[in-house]
Coordinates of C-alpha atoms and ligand atoms in Angstrom, one line a residue:
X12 CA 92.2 243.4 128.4
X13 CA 93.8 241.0 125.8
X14 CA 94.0 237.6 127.3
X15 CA 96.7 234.9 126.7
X16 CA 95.8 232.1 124.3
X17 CA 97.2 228.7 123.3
X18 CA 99.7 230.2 120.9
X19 CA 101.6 232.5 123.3
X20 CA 103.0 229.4 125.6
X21 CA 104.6 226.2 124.7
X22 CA 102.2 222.9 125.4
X23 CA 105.0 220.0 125.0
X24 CA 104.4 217.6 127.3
X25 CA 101.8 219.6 129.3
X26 CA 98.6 217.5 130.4
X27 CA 95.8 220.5 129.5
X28 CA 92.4 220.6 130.9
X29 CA 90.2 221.3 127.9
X30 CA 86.7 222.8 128.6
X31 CA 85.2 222.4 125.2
X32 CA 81.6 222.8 124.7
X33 CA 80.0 219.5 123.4
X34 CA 76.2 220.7 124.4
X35 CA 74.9 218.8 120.9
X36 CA 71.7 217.6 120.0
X37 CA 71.5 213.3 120.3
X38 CA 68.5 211.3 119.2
X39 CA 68.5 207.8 119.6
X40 CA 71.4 207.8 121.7
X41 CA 73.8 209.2 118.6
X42 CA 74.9 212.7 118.0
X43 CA 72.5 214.2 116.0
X44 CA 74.3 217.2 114.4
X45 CA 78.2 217.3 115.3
X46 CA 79.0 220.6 114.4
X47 CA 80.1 221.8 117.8
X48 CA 82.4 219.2 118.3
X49 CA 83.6 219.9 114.8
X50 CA 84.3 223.5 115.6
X51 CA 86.5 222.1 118.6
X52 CA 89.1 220.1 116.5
X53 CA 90.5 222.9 115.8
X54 CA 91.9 223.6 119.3
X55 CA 91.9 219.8 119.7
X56 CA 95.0 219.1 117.0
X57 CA 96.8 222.1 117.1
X58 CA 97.3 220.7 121.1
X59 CA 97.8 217.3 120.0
X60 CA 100.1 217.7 117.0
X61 CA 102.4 219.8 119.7
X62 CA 102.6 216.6 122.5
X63 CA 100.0 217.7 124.8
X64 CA 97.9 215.0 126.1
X65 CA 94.3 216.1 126.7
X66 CA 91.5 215.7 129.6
X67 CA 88.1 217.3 127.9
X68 CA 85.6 218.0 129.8
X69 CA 82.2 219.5 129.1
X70 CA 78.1 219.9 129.7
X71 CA 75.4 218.3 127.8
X72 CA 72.0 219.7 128.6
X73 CA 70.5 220.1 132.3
X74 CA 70.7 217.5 134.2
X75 CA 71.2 219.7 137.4
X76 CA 73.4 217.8 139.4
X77 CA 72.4 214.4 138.8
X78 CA 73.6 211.4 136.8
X79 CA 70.7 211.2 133.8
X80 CA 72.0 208.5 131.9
X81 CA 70.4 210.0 128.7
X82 CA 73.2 212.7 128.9
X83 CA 76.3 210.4 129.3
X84 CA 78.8 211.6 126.7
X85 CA 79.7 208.2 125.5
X86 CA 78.0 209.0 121.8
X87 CA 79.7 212.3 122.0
X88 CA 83.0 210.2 122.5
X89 CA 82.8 207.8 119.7
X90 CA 81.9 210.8 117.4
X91 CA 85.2 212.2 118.3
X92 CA 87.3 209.5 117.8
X93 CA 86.2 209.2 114.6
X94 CA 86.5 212.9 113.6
X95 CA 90.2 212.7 114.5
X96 CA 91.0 209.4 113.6
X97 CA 92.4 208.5 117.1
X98 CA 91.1 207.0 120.1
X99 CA 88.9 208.3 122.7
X100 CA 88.5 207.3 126.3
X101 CA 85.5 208.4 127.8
X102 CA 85.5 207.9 131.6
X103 CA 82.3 207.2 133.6
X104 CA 82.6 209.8 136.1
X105 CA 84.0 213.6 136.5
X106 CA 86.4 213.7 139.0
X107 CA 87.6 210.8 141.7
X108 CA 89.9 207.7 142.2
X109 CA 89.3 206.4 138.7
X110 CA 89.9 209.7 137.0
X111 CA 93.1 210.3 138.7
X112 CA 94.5 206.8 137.7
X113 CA 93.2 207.4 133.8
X114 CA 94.7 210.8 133.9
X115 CA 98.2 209.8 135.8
X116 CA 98.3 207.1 132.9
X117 CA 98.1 209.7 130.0
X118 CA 101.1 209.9 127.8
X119 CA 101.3 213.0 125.2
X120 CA 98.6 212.5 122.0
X121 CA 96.4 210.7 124.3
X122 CA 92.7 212.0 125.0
X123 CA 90.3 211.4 127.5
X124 CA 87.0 212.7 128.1
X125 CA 85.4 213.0 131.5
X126 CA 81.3 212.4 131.9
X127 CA 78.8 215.5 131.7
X128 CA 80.4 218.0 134.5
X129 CA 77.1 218.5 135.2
X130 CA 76.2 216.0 136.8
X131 CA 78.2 217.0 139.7
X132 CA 76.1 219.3 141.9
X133 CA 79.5 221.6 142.2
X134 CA 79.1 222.3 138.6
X135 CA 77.1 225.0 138.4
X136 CA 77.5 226.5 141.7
X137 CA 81.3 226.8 141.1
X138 CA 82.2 224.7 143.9
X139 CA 86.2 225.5 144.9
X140 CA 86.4 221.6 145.7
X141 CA 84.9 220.6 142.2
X142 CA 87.3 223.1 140.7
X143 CA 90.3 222.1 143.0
X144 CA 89.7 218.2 141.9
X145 CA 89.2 218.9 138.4
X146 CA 92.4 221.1 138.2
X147 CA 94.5 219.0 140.8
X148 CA 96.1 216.9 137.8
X149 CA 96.3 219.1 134.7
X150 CA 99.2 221.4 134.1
X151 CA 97.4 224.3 132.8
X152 CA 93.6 225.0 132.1
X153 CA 92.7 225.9 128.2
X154 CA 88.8 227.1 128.1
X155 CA 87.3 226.5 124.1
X156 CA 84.0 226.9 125.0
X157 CA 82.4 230.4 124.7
X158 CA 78.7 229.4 124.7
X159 CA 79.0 229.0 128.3
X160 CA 81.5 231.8 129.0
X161 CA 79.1 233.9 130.7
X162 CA 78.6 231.4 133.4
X163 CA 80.8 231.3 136.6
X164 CA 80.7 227.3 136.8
X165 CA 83.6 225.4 138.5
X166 CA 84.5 224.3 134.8
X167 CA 84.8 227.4 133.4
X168 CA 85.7 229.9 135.7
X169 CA 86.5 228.3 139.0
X170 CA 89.4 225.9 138.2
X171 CA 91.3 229.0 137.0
X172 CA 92.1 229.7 140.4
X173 CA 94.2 226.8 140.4
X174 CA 96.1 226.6 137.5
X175 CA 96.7 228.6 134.6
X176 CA 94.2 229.6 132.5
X177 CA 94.5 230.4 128.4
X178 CA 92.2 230.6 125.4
X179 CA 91.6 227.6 122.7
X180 CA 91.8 228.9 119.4
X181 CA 87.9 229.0 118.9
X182 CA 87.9 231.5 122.2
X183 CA 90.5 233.4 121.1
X184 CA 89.1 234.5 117.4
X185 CA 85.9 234.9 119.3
X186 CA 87.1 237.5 121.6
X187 CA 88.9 239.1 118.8
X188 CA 86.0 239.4 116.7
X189 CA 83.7 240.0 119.1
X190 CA 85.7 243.1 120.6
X191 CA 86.7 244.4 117.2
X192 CA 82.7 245.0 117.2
X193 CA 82.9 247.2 120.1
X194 CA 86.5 248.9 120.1
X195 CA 87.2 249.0 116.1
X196 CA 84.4 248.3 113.6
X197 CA 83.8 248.7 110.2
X198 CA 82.6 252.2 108.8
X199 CA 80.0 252.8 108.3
X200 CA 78.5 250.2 111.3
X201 CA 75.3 249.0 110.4
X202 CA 73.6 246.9 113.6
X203 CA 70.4 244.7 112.8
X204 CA 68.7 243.7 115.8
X205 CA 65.3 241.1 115.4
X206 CA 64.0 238.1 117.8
X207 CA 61.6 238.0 120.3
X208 CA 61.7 240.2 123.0
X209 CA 63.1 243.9 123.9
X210 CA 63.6 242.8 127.7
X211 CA 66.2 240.1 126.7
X212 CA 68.0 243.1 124.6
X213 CA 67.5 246.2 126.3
X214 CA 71.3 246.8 126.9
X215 CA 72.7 245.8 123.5
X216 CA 70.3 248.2 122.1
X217 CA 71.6 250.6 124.0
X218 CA 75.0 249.8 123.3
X219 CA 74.7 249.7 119.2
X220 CA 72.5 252.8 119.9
X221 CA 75.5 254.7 121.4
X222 CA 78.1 252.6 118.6
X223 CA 76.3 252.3 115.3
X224 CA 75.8 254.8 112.6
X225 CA 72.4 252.8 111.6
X226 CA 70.2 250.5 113.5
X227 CA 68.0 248.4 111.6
X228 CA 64.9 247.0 114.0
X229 CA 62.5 243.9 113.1
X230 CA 60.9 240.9 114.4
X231 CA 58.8 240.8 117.6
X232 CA 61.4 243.6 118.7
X233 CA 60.1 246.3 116.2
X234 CA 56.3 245.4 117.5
X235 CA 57.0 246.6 120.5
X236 CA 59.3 250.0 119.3
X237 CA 56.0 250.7 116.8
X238 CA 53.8 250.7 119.9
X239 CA 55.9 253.2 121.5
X240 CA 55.4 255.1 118.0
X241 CA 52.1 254.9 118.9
X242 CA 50.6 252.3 116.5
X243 CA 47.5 249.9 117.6
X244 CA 49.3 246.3 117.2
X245 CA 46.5 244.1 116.6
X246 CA 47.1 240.8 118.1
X247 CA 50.6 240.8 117.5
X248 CA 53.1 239.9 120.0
X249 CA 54.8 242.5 121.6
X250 CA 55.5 243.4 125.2
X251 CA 52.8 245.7 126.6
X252 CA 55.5 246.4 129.8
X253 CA 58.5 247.7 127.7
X254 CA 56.8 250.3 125.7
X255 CA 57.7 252.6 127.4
X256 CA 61.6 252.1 128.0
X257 CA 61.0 251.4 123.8
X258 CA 60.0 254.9 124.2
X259 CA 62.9 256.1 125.7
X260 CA 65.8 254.0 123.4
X261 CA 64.0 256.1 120.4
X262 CA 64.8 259.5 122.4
X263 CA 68.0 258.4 122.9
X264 CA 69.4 257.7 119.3
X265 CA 68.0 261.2 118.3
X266 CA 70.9 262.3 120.8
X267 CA 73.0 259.8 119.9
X268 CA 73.0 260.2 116.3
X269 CA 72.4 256.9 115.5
X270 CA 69.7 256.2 112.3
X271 CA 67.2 253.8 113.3
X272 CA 65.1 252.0 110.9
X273 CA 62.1 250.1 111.9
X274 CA 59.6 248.0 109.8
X275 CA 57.2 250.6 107.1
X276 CA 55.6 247.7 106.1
X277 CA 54.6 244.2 107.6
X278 CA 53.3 241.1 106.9
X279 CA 50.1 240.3 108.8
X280 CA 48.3 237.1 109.4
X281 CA 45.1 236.1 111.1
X282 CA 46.7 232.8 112.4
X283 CA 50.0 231.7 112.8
X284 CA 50.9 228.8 110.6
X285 CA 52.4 227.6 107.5
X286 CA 51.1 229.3 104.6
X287 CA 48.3 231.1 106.1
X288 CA 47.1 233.6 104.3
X289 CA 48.8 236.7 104.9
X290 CA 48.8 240.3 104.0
X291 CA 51.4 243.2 104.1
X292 CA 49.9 246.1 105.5
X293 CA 51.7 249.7 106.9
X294 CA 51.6 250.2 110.5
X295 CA 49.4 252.1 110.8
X296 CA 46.7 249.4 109.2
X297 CA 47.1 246.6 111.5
X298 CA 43.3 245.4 112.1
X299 CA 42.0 244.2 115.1
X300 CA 42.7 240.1 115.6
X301 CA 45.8 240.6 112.9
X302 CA 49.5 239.9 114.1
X303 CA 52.6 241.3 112.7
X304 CA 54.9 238.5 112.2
X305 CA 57.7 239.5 109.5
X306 CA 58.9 242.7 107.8
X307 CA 56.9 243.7 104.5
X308 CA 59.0 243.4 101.2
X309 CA 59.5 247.6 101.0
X310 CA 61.1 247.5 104.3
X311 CA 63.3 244.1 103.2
X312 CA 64.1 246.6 100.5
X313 CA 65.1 249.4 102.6
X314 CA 67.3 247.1 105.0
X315 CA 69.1 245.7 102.3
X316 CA 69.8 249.1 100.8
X317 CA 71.7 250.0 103.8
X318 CA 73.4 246.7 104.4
X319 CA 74.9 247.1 100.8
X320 CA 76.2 250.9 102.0
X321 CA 77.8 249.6 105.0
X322 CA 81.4 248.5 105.9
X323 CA 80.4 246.3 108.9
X324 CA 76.8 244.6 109.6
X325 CA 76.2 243.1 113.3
X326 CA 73.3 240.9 113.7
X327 CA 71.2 239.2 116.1
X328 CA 67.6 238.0 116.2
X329 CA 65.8 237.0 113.3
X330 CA 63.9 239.7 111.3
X331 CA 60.2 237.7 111.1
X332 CA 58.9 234.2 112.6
X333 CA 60.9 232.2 110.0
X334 CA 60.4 228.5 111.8
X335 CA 57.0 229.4 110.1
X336 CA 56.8 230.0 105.9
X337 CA 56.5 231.9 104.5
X338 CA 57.3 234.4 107.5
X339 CA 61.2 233.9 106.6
X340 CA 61.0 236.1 104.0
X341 CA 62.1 239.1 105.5
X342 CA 64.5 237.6 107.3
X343 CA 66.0 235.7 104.3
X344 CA 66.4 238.7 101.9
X345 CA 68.3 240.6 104.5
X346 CA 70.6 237.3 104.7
X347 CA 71.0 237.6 100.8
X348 CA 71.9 241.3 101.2
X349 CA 74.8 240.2 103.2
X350 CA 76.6 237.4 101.0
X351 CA 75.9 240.1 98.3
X352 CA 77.6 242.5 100.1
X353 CA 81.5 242.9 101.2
X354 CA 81.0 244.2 104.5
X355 CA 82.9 242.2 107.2
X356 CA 79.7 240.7 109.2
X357 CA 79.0 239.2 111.7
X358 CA 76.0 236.9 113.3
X359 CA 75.3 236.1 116.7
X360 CA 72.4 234.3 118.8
X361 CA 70.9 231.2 118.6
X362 CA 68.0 231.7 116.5
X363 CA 69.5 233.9 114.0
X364 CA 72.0 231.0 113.2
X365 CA 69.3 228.3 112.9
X366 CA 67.5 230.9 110.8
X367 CA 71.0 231.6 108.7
X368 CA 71.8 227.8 108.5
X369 CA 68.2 226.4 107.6
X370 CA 68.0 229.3 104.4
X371 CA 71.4 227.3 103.8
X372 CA 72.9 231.3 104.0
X373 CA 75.6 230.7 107.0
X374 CA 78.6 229.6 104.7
X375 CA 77.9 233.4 103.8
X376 CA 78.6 235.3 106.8
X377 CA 82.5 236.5 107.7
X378 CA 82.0 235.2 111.8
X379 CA 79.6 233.1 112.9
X380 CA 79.8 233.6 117.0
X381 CA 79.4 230.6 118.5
X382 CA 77.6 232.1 121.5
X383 CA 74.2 233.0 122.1
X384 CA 73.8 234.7 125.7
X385 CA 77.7 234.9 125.6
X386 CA 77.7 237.0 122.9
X387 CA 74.9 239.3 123.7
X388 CA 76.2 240.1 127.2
X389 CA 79.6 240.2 125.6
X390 CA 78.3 243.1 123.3
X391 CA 76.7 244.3 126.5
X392 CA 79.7 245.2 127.7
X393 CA 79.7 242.5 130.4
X394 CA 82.7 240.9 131.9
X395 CA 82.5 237.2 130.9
X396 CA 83.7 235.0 134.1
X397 CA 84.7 232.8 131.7
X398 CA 87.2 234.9 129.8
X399 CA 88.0 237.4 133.0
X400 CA 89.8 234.0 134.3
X401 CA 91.9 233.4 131.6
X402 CA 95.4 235.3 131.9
X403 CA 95.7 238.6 130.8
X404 CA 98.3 239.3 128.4
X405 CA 101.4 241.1 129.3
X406 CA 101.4 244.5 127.7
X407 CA 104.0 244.6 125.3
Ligands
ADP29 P1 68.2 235.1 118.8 O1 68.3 233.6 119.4 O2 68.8 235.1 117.4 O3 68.9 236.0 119.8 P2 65.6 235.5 119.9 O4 65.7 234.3 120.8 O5 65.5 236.8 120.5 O6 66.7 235.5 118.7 O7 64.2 235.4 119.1 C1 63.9 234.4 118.2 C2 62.5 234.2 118.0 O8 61.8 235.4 117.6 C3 62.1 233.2 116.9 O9 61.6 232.0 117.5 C4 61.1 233.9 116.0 O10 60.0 233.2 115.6 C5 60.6 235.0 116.9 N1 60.1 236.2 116.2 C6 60.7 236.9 115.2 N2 59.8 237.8 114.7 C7 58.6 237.7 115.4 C8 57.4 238.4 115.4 N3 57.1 239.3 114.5 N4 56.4 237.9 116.3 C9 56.7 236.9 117.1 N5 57.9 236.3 117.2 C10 58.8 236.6 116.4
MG30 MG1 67.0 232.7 120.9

């Protein structure tokens, strides 16, 4: 269901509740690396420049329901103010007497930001009181922050039930984007699916299995898949417990139709480090003691072949371990495919973003999702509490 965003209603004069997803990295007490707050100016002017007067509120980190003065957003606030050129008033506390007299004070352009929502114990347990205080003097509640989407917290889900609810601008193209993947993709669909583990996965490879025309496989996720194939893994990392449903996901795409591709060649190390020796070895000549830790350069090859024949590429999860060199080979020529290519694609997941942005390859990719678990269990199928709360839009 389409939802309503930011551009179908008119924000003059409205005091919006912003939940805006300024989770970065500090050292030192500074903001280490701004670019989520970066990616929220968007939403942030196109509010502003229209008369709205803003409260933002947000997470940083865990501090489970307790003040952690570490996480206080006051470095987060200065880096804002001088992003936008404007002032910032970050308030000490989330909800409460002093809030209310900040945010009965606002006149349109201003902006406050409230302390780390979680450091209320509501937060996270969507507590209706946290919600009903943190709604009680907003006109209408905008949610920016898809990274935390797939949470029901009392800042993104439960103060919906108290005011209206619409998508920033960052939300919006990500629920456009992310559901053109499912509903409408690119011909032919080409889905490359890497990282760690099959058990965080399971259902988006089923999902691509039943939705893509080809399914390329790597990183610790092909181990496992070439263990159901029956090949002796060494000391590589796989898990032992998922073989089998590995098993069963390879049955399926015969049904399905789907081409799957997994690694023909590997490279294999004795020890995981930089530039330890390594070798690149078939499958089926992984010695005892020897882990698999990227794709060989045949199989780079034959994944880039078919990125360059398709009309849409997907991806999540890095292809090899490629925090490690050289073990970011694989992962790297597949990036290269893409710029080279003029499929419309798309990246999502932590990992495969640090891996994108460290090769200095992100400025290539058409949509960058912002969202790690948010966009997996989006592409799951899932419904997002975060975006479920926002207001449907009428059908036309
Ligand atoms: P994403 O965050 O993109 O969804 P994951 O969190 O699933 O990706 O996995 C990322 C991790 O997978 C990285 O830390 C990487 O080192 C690891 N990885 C990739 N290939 C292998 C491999 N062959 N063996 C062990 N770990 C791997
Ligand atoms: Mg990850």
């Amino acid at each position: 269901m389409p939802k309503m965003s930011i551009q179908d209603i008119d924000v003059t004069g409205k005091k919006i509740l912003l939940r805006v997803d300024f989770n970065v990295p500090l050292t030192g007490g500074e903001v280490q690396d701004d670019t989520r707050i970066r990616a929220a100016l968007l939403t942030i002017r196109y509010l502003l420049e229209r008369g709205a007067s803003l409260i933002l509120v947000s997470h940083l980190g865990r501090p489970k329901g307790q003040v952690k003065p570490g996480l206080r957003l006051d470095p987060v606030a200065r880096r804002l103010a001088e992003l936008l050129g404007r002032p910032v008033r970050k308030l000490d506390a989330v909800v409460g007497p002093g809030v209310e007299a900040a945010i009965s004070e606002l006149t349109p352009g201003d902006i406050i930001l409230l302390e780390n929502v979680r450091f209320e114990k509501g937060e996270e347990k969507n507590d209706p009181e946290l919600a009903r205080l943190l709604a009680k003097q907003a006109d209408i509640f905008v949610n920016d922050a898809f990274g935390t989407a797939h949470r029901a917290h009392a800042s993104t889900a439960g103060v919906a039930g108290y005011i209206p609810a619409y998508a920033g601008l960052l939300m919006n193209k990500e629920i456009e984007v992310l559901s053109r993947c499912l509903e409408n993709p690119g011909r032919p669909l080409l889905v490359i699916l890497g990282g760690a583990k099959v058990s965080d996965k399971i259902n988006v490879v089923r999902r691509f299995l039943a939705l893509a025309d080809t399914l390329l496989i790597g990183g610790g996720m092909a181990n496992t898949f070439l263990a159901a194939q029956g090949y002796a893994m060494g000391d590589s990392f796989y898990e032992q417990d998922r073989v089998d449903e590995a098993a069963r996901l390879l049955e399926e795409s015969r049904q399905s139709g789907c081409q799957v591709m997994l690694p023909e060649d590997l490279a294999v190390t004795l020890e995981l480090k930089e530039n330890s020796p390594f070798d690149i070895v078939a499958p089926d000549a992984i010695r005892e003691g020897w882990k698999a830790v990227d794709i060989g350069p045949e199989t780079a090859r034959r994944f880039s072949a078919a990125v360059a024949q398709a009309g849409m590429v997907i991806w999540n999860g890095p292809l090899g371990v490629f925090e490690t060199p050289p073990f970011h080979r694989g992962t790297e020529a597949v990036a290269r495919a893409i710029a080279a290519s003029s499929a419309y694609s798309v990246v999502g997941g932590g990992d495969v973003v640090a891996a994108l942005e460290q090769l200095g390859l992100a400025k290539e990719i058409s949509f960058i999702s912002t969202g790690g678990g948010a966009t997996l269990e989006f592409w799951e199928g899932k419904e997002l509490p975060g975006i479920a709360a926002l207001k449907d839009k009428e059908s036309q």
